[in-house]
Amino acid sequence: MAGDLSPNQVLKALAQSNGPILTAEAFPSMSFVKVKSALDTLKSRDMIIYSQIEREEVVLSPEGEGIAENGSHEAKVFEAVRASIDGLKLDDLPDIVGPVSAGVGKNTAMKARWIKMDGGRLKASTDTITDITREQLQAIQKTKSNPDARLVSGLKKRKLVTTQRVISFKVDKGTNFATELVKEETDLTADMIQSGAWKTAKLKPYNFKAMGAPNTSGALHPLNKVRHEFRQIFFEMGFEEMPTNRYVETGFWNFDALFIPQQHPARDIQDTFYISDPPSAGRPRADPSPQSSHSTNSPPEEAQQQKRLDYEAYWRNVVEVHQKGKYDSIGYRYPFNESESLRLVLRTHTTAVSTYMLHKLALDARPARYFSIDRVFRNESVDATHLAEFHQIEGVTADYGLTLGGLMGFMEVFFGKMGIHRLRFKPAYNPYTEPSLEIFGYHEGLGKWVEIGNSGMFRPEMLEPMGLPKDMRVYGWGLSLERPTMIKYAVQNIRELLGHKVDLGFVESNAAVRLEKD
Ligand code: PHE
């Protein structure tokens, strides 16, 4: 029987039978796989139950088939001898019954005393014989079995039969048995909703255990691969990853909290993307939910209740430090504009997130190391090395007694892990760090010094409004993910790395390195 076994065929066979059916009998020539597939479909709907049965089948060999049809060798010899009028000459036998039957058949027929040698000729000793072998084989042909194990093993030795293990199924009606399988819908479609067909449609349950189709295609983007390397370095050095899953920040978190004055050119429309709808956020509020402490020996519950992020107080501190100075700083001394602080921007650096994390750290001030690698946005004119968005790698370390020398030493270890062993530092300016350093690394491959990052010790004007202890120092640094990736993969134009101009072939040819779960 060619084709598949339809579930309906199984239902029909069951409906017609009084009890369970055996698939080997009901569908003898159907393959195991096809039978099982039809049964599983029905079983998943509880229309049937089934169990697997293994049994041994005895099947005739081609020689055995020949005997079942035409008789055994010995019977053929007997017939030939009996048919001769005056006996057969031994030499004539092969011509009449064939050489094989003549050889095997003559001896067996003589042992059975069906024929004898008489005066140099073969003569019949009886008129009728029973061809037992043929009968046995014919019986086996019908049932594919014989309870007499010795007989079967004898026939096997004579190469007239072989045995094989056959898996079959015993199938019985299930609780949802019906004579027909109703097609189950795999999708709820717009048509079904419009026509009302969904009311009566039978929906196929989801199979949450499905493994899905194996997927051997696809490749990691070079940026992802380099990101993975950086993450490993950070984790190795005991850094925690910061939650960077929000691109939109207020001017407060992106600039003000970092002691970036509101007139700073970075806040220009030429440099920063402002959100137009909605253009601004509401005033900061006190956090309604108490913060759980990070430390393992968390404080008693009442103490924890009091530990809330107080955004209002923080905001007031920031306004004050800008406007008239605080914490031994004279501030910028300009009228702070609240609405500027509430304007929504696409974050221009992930330092906005670091700031948020440091403010949170102040609840339970202790040494901490944070990092992030995520997207930032700058309203820049796009060229071969600049895009309006890129990925920033950022690290922040908070501890008591940190020094600038410590920052430089740390940079050497950090970049050393990336294979950059010669560093140079150049004084720089950031409104939120003092001192600030630009970091240059000697690139062996390119044979020149390249700028790889920006860093510095965060100013007290930024840290103290958060409530961090006066003697706690925090340093940080940032670099782009694109720069090292472009150098590593020898990409000249950043637009070939990010955006619609990326050549899939390029990504693929760099796909050789497969990363473990990121
Ligand atoms: N925010 C800086 C930048 O965007 C990087 C930086 C982070 C500098 C932390 C110092 C401290 O380049």
mmCIF file of N, CA and C and ligand atoms in Angstrom, residues 348-349 351 378 392 394-395 430 432-433 454-456 458 476-478, ligand 1:
data_model
loop_
_atom_site.group_PDB
_atom_site.id
_atom_site.type_symbol
_atom_site.label_atom_id
_atom_site.label_comp_id
_atom_site.label_asym_id
_atom_site.label_seq_id
_atom_site.Cartn_x
_atom_site.Cartn_y
_atom_site.Cartn_z
ATOM 1 N N THR A 348 22.422 60.516 25.162
ATOM 2 C CA THR A 348 23.619 60.769 24.358
ATOM 3 C C THR A 348 24.804 59.965 24.872
ATOM 4 N N HIS A 349 24.664 59.430 26.065
ATOM 5 C CA HIS A 349 25.687 58.522 26.602
ATOM 6 C C HIS A 349 25.049 57.622 27.651
ATOM 7 N N THR A 351 26.234 57.132 30.389
ATOM 8 C CA THR A 351 26.565 57.678 31.708
ATOM 9 C C THR A 351 25.272 58.106 32.416
ATOM 10 N N ARG A 378 23.516 60.513 18.943
ATOM 11 C CA ARG A 378 24.037 61.883 18.866
ATOM 12 C C ARG A 378 23.701 62.472 17.512
ATOM 13 N N GLN A 392 27.898 52.325 23.158
ATOM 14 C CA GLN A 392 28.903 52.793 24.087
ATOM 15 C C GLN A 392 29.205 51.706 25.115
ATOM 16 N N GLU A 394 30.711 51.231 28.723
ATOM 17 C CA GLU A 394 30.929 52.115 29.857
ATOM 18 C C GLU A 394 31.200 51.312 31.115
ATOM 19 N N GLY A 395 32.170 51.761 31.878
ATOM 20 C CA GLY A 395 32.462 51.103 33.148
ATOM 21 C C GLY A 395 32.557 52.142 34.249
ATOM 22 N N ASN A 430 35.656 66.939 30.841
ATOM 23 C CA ASN A 430 34.244 66.555 30.898
ATOM 24 C C ASN A 430 33.647 67.375 32.025
ATOM 25 N N TYR A 432 31.615 66.519 34.103
ATOM 26 C CA TYR A 432 31.300 65.677 35.265
ATOM 27 C C TYR A 432 32.505 64.964 35.840
ATOM 28 N N THR A 433 33.674 65.059 35.208
ATOM 29 C CA THR A 433 34.854 64.420 35.785
ATOM 30 C C THR A 433 35.981 65.428 35.931
ATOM 31 N N ASN A 454 37.558 57.673 26.828
ATOM 32 C CA ASN A 454 37.490 58.896 27.609
ATOM 33 C C ASN A 454 37.194 58.449 29.034
ATOM 34 N N SER A 455 37.801 59.118 30.009
ATOM 35 C CA SER A 455 37.621 58.637 31.375
ATOM 36 C C SER A 455 37.796 59.779 32.367
ATOM 37 N N GLY A 456 37.584 59.478 33.606
ATOM 38 C CA GLY A 456 37.814 60.500 34.618
ATOM 39 C C GLY A 456 37.267 60.117 35.984
ATOM 40 N N PHE A 458 34.736 61.094 38.803
ATOM 41 C CA PHE A 458 33.503 61.883 38.874
ATOM 42 C C PHE A 458 33.619 62.979 39.923
ATOM 43 N N GLY A 476 35.151 56.517 36.097
ATOM 44 C CA GLY A 476 34.440 55.860 35.010
ATOM 45 C C GLY A 476 35.151 56.091 33.709
ATOM 46 N N TRP A 477 34.785 55.322 32.726
ATOM 47 C CA TRP A 477 35.338 55.518 31.389
ATOM 48 C C TRP A 477 34.342 55.017 30.359
ATOM 49 N N GLY A 478 34.521 55.527 29.170
ATOM 50 C CA GLY A 478 33.611 55.111 28.107
ATOM 51 C C GLY A 478 34.362 55.007 26.798
HETATM 52 N N1 PHE B 1 30.263 59.781 28.958
HETATM 53 C C1 PHE B 1 31.576 59.800 28.359
HETATM 54 C C2 PHE B 1 31.410 59.821 26.821
HETATM 55 O O1 PHE B 1 30.309 59.797 26.362
HETATM 56 C C3 PHE B 1 32.395 58.631 28.776
HETATM 57 C C4 PHE B 1 32.762 58.699 30.198
HETATM 58 C C5 PHE B 1 32.107 57.930 31.102
HETATM 59 C C6 PHE B 1 33.732 59.563 30.644
HETATM 60 C C7 PHE B 1 32.414 57.966 32.430
HETATM 61 C C8 PHE B 1 34.074 59.605 31.946
HETATM 62 C C9 PHE B 1 33.401 58.833 32.854
HETATM 63 O O2 PHE B 1 32.382 59.865 26.128
#
